[in-house]
Coordinates of C-alpha atoms (C1' of nucleotides) in Angstrom, one line a residue:
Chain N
X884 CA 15.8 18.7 15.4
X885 CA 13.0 16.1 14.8
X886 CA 13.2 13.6 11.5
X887 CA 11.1 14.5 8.9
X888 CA 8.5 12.3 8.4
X889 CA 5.6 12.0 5.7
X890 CA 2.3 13.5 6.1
X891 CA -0.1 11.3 7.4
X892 CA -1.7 8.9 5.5
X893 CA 0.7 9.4 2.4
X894 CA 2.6 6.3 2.1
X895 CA 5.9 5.7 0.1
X896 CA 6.1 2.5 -2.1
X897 CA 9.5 1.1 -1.5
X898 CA 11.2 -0.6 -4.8
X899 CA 10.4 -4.4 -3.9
X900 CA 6.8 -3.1 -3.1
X901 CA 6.6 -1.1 -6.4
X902 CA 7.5 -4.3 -8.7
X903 CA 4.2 -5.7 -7.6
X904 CA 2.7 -2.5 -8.4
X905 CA 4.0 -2.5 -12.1
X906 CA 2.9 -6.0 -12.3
X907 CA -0.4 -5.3 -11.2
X908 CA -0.9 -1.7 -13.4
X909 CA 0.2 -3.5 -16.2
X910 CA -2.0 -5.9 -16.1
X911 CA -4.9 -3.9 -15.7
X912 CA -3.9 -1.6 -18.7
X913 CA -3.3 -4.1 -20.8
X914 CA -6.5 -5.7 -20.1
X915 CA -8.0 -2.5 -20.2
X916 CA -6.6 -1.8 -23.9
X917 CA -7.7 -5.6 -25.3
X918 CA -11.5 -3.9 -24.8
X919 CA -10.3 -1.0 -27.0
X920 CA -10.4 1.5 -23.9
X921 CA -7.6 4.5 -24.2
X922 CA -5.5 6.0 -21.4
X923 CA -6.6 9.9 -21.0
X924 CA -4.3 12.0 -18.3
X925 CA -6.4 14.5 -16.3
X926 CA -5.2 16.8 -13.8
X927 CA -4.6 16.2 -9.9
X928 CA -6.4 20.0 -9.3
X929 CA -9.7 20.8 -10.8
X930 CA -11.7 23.9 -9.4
X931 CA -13.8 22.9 -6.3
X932 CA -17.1 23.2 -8.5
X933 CA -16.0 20.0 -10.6
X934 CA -16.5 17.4 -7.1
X935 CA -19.4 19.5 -5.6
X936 CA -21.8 19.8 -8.7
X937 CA -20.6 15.7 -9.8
X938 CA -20.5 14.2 -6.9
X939 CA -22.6 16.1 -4.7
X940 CA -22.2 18.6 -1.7
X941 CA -23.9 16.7 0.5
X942 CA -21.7 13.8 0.9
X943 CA -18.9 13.3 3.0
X944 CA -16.4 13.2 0.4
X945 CA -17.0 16.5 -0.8
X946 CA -18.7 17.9 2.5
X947 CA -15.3 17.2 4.8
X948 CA -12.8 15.3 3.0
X949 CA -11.7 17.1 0.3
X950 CA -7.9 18.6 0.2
X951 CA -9.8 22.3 -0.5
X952 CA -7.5 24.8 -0.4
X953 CA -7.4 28.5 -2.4
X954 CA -4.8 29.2 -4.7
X955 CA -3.0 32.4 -5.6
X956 CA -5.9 33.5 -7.9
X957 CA -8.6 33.5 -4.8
X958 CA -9.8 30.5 -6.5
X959 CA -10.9 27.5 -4.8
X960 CA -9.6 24.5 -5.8
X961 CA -9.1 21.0 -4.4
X962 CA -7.1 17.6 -5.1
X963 CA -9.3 15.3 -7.0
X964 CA -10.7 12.8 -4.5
X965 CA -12.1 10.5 -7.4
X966 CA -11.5 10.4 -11.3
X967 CA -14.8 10.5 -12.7
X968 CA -15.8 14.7 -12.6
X969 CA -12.1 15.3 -13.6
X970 CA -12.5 13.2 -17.0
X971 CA -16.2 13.9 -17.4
X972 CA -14.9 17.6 -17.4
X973 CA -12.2 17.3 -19.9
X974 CA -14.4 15.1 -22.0
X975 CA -17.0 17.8 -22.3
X976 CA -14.4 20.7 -22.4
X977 CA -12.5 19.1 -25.5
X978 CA -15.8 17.8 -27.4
X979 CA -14.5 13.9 -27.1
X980 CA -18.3 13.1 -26.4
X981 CA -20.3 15.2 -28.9
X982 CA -22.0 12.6 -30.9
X983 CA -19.0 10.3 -29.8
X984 CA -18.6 7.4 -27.7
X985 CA -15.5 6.7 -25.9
X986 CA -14.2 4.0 -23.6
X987 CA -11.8 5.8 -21.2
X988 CA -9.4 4.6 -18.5
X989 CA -7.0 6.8 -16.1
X990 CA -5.0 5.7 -13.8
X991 CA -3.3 7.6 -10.6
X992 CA -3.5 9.2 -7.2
X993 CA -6.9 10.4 -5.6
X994 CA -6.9 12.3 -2.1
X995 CA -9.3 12.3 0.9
X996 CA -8.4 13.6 3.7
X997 CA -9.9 10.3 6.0
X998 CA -8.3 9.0 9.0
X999 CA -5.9 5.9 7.9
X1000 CA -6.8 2.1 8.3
X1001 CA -6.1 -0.3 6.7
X1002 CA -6.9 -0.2 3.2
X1003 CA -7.5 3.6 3.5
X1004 CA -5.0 6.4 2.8
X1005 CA -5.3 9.7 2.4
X1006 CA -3.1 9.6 -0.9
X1007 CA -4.6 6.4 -2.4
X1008 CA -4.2 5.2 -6.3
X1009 CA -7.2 3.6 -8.8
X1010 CA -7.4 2.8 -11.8
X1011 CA -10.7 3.8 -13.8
X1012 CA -12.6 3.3 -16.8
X1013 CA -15.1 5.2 -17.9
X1014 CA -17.9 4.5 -20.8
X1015 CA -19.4 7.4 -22.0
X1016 CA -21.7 7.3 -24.9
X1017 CA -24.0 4.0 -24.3
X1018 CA -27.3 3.2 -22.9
X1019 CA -26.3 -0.1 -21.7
X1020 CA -26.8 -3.1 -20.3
X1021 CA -24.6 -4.8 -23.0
X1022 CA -21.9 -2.0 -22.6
X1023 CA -22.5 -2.4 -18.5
X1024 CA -22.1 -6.2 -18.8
X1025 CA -19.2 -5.7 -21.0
X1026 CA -17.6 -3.3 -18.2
X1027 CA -17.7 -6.2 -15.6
X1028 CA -16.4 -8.7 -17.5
X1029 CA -13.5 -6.8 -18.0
X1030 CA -12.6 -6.5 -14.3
X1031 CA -13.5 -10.1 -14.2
X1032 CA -10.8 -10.3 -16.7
X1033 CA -8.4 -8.6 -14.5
X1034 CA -8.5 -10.7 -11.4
X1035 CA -8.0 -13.6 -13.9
X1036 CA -4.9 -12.3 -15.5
X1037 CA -3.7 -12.1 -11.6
X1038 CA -4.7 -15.5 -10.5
X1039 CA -7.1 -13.5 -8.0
X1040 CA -10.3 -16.0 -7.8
X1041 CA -11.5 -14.8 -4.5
X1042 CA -13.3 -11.4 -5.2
X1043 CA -17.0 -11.5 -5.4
X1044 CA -19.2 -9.8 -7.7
X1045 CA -22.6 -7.6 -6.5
X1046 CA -25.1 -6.0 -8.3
X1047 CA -27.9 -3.4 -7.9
X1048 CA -30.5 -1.4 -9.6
X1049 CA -30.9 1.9 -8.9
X1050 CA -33.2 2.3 -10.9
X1051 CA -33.7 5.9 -13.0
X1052 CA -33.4 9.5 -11.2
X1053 CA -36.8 9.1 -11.1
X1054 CA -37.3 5.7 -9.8
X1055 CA -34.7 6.3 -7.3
X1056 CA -36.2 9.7 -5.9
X1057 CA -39.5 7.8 -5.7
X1058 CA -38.0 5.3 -3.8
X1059 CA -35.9 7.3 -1.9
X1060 CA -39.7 9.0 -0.3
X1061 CA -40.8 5.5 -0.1
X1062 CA -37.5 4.7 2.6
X1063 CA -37.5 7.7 4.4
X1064 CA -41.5 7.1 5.1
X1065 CA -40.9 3.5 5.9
X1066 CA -37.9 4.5 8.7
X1067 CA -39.6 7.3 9.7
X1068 CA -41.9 6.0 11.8
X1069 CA -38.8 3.5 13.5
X1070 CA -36.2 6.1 13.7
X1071 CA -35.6 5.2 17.4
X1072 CA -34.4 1.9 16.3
X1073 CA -31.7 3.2 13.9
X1074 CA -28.2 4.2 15.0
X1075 CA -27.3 7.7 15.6
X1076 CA -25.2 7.7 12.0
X1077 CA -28.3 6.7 10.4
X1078 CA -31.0 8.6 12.0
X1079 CA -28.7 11.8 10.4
X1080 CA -28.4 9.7 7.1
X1081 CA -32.1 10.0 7.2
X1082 CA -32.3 13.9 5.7
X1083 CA -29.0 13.7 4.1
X1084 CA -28.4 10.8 2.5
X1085 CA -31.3 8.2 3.0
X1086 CA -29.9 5.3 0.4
X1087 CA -26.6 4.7 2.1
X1088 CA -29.0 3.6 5.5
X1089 CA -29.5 0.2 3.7
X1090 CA -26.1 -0.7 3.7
X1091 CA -24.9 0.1 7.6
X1092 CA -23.0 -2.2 9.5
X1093 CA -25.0 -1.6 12.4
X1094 CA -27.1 -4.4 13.7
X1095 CA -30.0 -2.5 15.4
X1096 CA -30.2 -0.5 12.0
X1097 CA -30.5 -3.6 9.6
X1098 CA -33.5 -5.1 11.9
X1099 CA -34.7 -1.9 11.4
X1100 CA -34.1 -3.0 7.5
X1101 CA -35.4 -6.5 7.9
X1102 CA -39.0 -5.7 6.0
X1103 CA -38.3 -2.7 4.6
X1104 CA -39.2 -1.8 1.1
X1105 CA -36.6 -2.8 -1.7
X1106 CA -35.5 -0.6 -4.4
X1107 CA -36.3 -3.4 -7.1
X1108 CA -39.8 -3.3 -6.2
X1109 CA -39.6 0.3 -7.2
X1110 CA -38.0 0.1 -10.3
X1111 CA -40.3 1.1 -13.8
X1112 CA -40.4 -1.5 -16.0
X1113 CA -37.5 0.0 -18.4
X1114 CA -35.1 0.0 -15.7
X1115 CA -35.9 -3.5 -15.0
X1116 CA -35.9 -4.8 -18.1
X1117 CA -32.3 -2.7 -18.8
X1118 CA -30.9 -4.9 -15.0
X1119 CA -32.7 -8.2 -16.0
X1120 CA -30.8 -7.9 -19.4
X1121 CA -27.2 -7.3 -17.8
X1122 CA -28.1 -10.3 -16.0
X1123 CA -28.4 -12.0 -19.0
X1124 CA -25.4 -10.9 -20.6
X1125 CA -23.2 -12.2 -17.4
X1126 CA -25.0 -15.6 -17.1
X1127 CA -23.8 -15.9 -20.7
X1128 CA -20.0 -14.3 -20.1
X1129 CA -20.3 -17.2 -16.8
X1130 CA -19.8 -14.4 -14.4
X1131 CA -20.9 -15.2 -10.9
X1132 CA -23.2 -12.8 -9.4
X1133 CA -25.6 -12.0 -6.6
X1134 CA -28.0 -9.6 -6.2
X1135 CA -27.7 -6.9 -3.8
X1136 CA -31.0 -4.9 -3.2
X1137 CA -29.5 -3.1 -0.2
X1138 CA -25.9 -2.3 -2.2
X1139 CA -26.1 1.7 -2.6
X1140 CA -23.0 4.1 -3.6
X1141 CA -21.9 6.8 -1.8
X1142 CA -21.8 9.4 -4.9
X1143 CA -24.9 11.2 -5.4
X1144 CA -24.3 10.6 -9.3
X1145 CA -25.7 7.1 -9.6
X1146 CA -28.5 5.9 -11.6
X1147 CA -29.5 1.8 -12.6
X1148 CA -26.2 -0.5 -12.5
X1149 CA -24.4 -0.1 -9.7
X1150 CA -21.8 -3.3 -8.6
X1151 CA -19.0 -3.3 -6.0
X1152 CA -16.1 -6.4 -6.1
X1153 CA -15.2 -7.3 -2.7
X1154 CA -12.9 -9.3 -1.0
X1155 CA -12.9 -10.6 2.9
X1156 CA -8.9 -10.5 2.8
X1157 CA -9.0 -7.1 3.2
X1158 CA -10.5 -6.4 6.7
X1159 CA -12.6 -3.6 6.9
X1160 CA -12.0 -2.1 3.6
X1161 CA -13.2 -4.9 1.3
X1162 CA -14.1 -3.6 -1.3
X1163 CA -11.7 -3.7 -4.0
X1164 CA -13.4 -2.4 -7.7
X1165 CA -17.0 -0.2 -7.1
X1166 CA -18.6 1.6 -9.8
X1167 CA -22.3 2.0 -11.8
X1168 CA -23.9 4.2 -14.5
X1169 CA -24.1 7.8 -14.4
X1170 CA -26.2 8.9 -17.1
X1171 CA -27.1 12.2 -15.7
X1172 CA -23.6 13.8 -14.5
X1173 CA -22.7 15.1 -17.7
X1174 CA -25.5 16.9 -18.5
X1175 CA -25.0 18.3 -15.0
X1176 CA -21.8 19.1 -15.5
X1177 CA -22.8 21.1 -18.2
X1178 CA -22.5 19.3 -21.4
X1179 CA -25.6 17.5 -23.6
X1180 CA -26.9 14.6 -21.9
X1181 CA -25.4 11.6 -22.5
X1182 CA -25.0 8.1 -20.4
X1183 CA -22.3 6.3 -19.5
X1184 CA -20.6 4.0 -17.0
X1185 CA -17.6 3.4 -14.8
X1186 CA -15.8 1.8 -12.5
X1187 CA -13.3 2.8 -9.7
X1188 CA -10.6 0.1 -8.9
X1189 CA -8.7 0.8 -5.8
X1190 CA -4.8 -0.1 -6.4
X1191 CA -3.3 -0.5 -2.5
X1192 CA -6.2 -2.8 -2.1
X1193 CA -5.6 -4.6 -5.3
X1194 CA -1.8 -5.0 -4.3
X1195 CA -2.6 -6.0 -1.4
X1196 CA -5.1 -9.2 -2.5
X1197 CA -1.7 -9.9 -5.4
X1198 CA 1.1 -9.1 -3.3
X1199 CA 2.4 -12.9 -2.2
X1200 CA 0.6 -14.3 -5.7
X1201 CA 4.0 -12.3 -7.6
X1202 CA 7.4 -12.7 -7.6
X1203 CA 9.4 -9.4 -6.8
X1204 CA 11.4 -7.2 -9.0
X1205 CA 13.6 -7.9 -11.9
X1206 CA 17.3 -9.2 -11.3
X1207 CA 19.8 -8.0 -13.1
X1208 CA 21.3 -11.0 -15.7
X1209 CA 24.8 -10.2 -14.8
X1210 CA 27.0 -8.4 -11.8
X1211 CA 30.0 -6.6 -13.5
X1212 CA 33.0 -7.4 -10.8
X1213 CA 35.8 -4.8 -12.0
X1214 CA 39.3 -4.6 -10.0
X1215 CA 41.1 -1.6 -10.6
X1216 CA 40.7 1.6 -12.1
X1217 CA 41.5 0.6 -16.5
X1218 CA 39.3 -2.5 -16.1
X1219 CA 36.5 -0.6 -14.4
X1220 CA 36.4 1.8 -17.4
X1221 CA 36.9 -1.2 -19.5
X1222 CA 34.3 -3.4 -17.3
X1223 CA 31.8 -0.5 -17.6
X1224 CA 32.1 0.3 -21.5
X1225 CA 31.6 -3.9 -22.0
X1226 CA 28.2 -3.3 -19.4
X1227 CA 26.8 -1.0 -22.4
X1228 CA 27.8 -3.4 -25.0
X1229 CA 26.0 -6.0 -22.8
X1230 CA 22.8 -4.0 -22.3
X1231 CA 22.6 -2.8 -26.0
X1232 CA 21.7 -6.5 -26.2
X1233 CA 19.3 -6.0 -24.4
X1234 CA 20.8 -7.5 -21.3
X1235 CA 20.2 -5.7 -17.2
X1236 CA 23.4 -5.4 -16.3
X1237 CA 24.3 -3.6 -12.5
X1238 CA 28.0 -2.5 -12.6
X1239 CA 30.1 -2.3 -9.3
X1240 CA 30.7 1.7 -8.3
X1241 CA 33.3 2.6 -5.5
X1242 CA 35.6 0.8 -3.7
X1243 CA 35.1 -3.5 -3.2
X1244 CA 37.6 -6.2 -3.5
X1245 CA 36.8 -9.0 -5.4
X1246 CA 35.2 -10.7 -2.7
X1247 CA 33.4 -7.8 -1.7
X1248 CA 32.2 -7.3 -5.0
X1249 CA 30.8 -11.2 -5.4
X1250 CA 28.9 -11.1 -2.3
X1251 CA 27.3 -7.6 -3.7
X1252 CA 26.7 -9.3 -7.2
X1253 CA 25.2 -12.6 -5.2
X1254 CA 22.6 -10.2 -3.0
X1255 CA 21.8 -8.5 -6.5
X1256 CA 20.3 -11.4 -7.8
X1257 CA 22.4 -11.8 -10.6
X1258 CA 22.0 -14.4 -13.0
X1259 CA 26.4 -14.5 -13.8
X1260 CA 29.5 -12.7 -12.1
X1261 CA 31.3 -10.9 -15.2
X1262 CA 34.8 -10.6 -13.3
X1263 CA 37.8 -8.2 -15.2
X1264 CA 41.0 -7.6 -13.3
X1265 CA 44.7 -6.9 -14.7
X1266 CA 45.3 -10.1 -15.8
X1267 CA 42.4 -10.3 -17.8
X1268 CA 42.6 -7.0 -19.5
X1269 CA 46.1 -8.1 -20.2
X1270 CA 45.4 -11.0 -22.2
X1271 CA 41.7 -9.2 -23.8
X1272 CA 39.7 -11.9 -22.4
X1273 CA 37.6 -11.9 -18.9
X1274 CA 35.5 -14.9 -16.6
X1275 CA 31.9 -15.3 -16.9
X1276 CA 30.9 -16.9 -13.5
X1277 CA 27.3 -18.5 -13.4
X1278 CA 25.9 -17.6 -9.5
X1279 CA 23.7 -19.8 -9.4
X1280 CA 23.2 -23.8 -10.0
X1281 CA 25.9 -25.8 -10.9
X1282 CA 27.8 -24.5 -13.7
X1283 CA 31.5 -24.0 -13.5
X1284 CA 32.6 -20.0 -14.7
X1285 CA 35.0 -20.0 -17.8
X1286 CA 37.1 -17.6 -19.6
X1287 CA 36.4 -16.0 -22.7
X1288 CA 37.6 -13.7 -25.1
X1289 CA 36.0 -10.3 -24.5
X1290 CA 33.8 -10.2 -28.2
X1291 CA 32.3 -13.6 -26.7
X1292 CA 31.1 -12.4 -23.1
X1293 CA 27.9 -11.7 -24.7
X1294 CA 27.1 -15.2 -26.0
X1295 CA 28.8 -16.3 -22.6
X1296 CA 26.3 -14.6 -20.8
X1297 CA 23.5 -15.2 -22.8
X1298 CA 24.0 -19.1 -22.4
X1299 CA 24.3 -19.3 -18.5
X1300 CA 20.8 -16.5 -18.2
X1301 CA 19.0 -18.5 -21.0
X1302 CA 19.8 -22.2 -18.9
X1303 CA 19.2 -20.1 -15.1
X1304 CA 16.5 -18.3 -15.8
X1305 CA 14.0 -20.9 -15.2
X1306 CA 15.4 -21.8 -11.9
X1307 CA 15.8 -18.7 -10.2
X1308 CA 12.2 -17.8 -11.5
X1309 CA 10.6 -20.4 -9.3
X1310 CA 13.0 -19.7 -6.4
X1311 CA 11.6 -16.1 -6.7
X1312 CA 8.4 -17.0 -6.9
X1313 CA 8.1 -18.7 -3.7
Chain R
rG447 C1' -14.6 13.5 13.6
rU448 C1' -15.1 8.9 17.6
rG449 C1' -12.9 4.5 20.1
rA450 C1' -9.2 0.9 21.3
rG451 C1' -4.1 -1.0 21.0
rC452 C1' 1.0 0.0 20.3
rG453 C1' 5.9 3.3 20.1
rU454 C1' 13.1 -0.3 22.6
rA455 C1' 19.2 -1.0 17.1
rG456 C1' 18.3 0.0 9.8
rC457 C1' 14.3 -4.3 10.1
rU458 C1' 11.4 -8.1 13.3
rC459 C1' 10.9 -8.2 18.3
rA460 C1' 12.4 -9.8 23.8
rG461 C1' 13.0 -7.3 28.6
rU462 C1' 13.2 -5.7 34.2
rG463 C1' 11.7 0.1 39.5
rG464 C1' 18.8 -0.5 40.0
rU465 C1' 21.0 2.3 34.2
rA466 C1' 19.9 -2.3 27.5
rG467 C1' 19.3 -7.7 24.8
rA468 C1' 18.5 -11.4 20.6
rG469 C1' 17.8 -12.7 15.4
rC470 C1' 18.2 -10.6 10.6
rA471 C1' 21.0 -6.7 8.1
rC472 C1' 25.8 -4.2 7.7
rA473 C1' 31.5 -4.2 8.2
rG474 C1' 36.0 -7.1 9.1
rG475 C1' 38.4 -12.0 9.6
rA476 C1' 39.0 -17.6 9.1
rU477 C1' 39.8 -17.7 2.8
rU478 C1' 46.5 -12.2 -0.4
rG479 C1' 42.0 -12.5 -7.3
rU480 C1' 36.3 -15.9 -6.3
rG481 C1' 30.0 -15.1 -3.8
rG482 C1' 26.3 -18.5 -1.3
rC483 C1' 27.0 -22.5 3.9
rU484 C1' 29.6 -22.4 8.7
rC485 C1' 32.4 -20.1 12.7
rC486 C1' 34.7 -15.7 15.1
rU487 C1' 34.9 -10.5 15.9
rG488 C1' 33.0 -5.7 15.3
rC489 C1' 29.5 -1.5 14.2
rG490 C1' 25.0 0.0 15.7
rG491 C1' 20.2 2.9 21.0
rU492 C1' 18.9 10.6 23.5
rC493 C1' 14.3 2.9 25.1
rG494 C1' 8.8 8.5 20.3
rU495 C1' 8.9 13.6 22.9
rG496 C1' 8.0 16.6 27.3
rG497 C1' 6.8 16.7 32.3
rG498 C1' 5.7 14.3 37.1
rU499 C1' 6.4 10.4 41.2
rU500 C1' 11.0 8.1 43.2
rC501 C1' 17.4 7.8 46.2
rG502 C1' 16.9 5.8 41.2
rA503 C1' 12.2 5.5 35.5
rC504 C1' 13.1 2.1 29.4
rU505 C1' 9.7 0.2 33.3
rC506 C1' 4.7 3.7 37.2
rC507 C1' 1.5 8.4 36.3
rC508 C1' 0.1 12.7 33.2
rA509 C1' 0.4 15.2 28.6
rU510 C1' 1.8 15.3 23.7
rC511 C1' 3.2 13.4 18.9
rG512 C1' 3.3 9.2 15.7
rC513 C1' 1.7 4.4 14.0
rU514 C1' -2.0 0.5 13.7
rC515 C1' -6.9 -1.4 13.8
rA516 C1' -12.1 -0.5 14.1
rC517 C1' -16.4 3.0 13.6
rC518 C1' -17.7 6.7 10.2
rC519 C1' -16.9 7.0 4.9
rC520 C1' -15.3 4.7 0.5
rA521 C1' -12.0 2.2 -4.0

RNA sequence: GUGAGCGUAGCUCAGUGGUAGAGCACAGGAUUGUGGCUCCUGCGGUCGUGGGUUCGACUCCCAUCGCUCACCCCA
């Protein structure tokens, strides 16, 4: 009988590895909330159409990574691999952009079926926002400082911000003709990847790793020099708006995305402590998916933040999870309904209290209340049921445990967590 | 989908062609109702799986599965 394992590429998140997950979701969603953006909650299964028409059959995403499968029905339907088709869908479904803005932000699991690295699973989490309803750049601007707000409230200082024009649908077709002439007549001097990318997906050549392919690049004609003069004005003036916000940037002519649903901003965050997989927060405008989706034109912008990445840039910047303020030590069977009745009391003050369960002698049970983390001890045996009073025992610095009537362990408790806490927060936080 | 590296105790890892080790963790004791530090003792392994070579394989070979990293792709 072999032990069941999880599927590849689907990872659990053990409790002291889901505390720095709270603290970093939280943070995001609060920051997320201060620029008046609302949660929505979309589905994990749309019907197959949703990805192809957004995001574009010919990518990879959609061409061989997508969890497709056909339900019961005989329809075919796959697990979302991004957020942005499922929420463009239910905006347009429910009317929430018919002569509406709205600011937008999701958060949960996407699936693509990739082989794992690091920084890559197959069940992976973002967070996403999504503008719809603005032209831009101030809305775009306003977009990226918000992120920039993000690593702030994390003390992350290390992620660097590119950006790119893509100029209009138009622009970027043109463009697009202009690159494929230009490698054409070098296409021996490409990589095998990219001499494919060449009829299927041209843009994404300019950012290969491969060195033969970016000598190729060296001269090659940039995007910017493409761009009509309102898609330059609409990037010179997000420029603008982050010089004035004091957002580093650089410019990126050769930054593409992979989703065929990009026009004008596009900017990725990325970090280098992240090996291969650096980038951390992608996104741009898309002001032509929901018209192809099937609603009226409108524009609107987004971004993608990629949460396992994200943890793993915070994860030794944040203290792990929250102790319990007191361990409740019972010995016998009346103080440990007794112990466990005074726990409620405790907590209806708002207190986290862990009470012992099963067997443990008193020892026993203050080496469990000491790995806990607990602030105090709260220790009830016979005697002190007897005499209605019980010993609050400070755990950690130098405080010596005293006895109290039982209507006072509250205040008792209160004191010793309110003079600890402070302590045991920067042990924690080493 | 391609390539490379690695699979030994719950965890982190040593190890040798002669039958398996440490640290941490866990349990008990020194300390009958007082944790942390120290000391002692104990528990814990089909050495990923299957096959082959060999008198003998955890070790060498083959296959397979899994993990990791990189390519590809992307957040």
């Amino acid at each position: 009988m072999t032990r069941l394992q999880s599927i590849k590429g689907m990872k659990d998140i053990l409790p002291a590895g889901a505390a720095i997950w709270q603290h970093a979701e939280y943070a995001a969603r609060r920051v997320l909330e201060a620029y008046g953006y609302r949660e929505i909650r979309l589905p994990l299964l749309e019907k197959t159409e949703v990805f192809a028409r957004s995001i574009g059959t010919q990518t990879d995403i959609v061409g061989k990574e997508m969890y497709t499968f056909t339900d019961r029905d005989g329809d075919s339907i796959s697990l979302r691999p991004e957020g942005t088709a499922g929420c463009v869908r239910a905006g347009i479904q429910h009317g929430l952009f018919h002569k509406q803005q709205q600011r937008l932000y999701y958060f949960g699991p996407m699936f693509r079926h990739e082989r794992p690295q690091r920084g890559r699973h197959r069940q992976f989490h973002q967070i996403g926002a999504e503008a719809v309803g603005w032209e831009g750049p101030d809305i775009d601007a306003e977009l990226i400082a918000l992120v920039a707000r993000i690593w702030r409230e994390l003390n992350l200082d290390e992620i660097v911000l590119e950006i790119n024009s893509l100029g209009d649908l138009e622009a970027r077709n043109k463009y697009r003709e202009k690159l494929v002439e230009f490698l054409s007549t070098r296409a021996s001097q490409l990589d095998k990847d990219s001499q494919h990318r060449l009829r299927t997906n041209p843009l994404r050549i300019l950012d290969s790793k491969d060195e033969k392919t970016r000598n190729a690049l060296a001269d090659a004609p940039s995007i910017l020099d493409s761009l009509d003069s309102k898609s330059r004005d609409h990037f010179e003036s997000l420029q603008q708006h982050l010089r004035a916000f004091g957002i580093p940037f650089r410019v990126n002519p050769r930054l593409v995305r992979g989703l065929d649903y990009y026009s004008l901003t596009v900017f990725e965050w990325t970090s280098d402590r992240l090996g291969a997989q650096g980038t951390v927060c992608a996104g741009g405008r898309y002001d032509g998916l929901v018209e192809q989706l099937g609603g009226k034109p409108v524009p609107a912008v987004g971004f993608a933040l990629g949460i396992e990445r994200l943890v793993e840039l915070v994860s030794n910047a944040v203290k792990g999870p929250e102790n319990p303020d007191a361990y409740m030590v019972t010995l016998g069977s009346a103080a440990r309904r007794a112990g466990m009745v005074l726990g409620e009391e405790l907590r209806d003050a708002g207190l986290r209290v862990v009470c012992h369960c099963g067997e443990g002698s008193i020892k026993n049970q203050l080496k469990r209340a000491d790995k806990s983390g607990a602030h105090v001890a709260v220790i009830l045996g016979d005697d002190e049921l007897a005499s209605g009073n019980c010993i609050v025992k400070p755990l950690r610095g130098e405080n010596k445990q005293v006895t109290v009537q039982q209507p006072d362990v509250l205040a008792a408790v209160s004191a010793f967590v309110g003079t600890s806490n402070s302590e045991t927060d920067k042990e924690t936080n080493r």
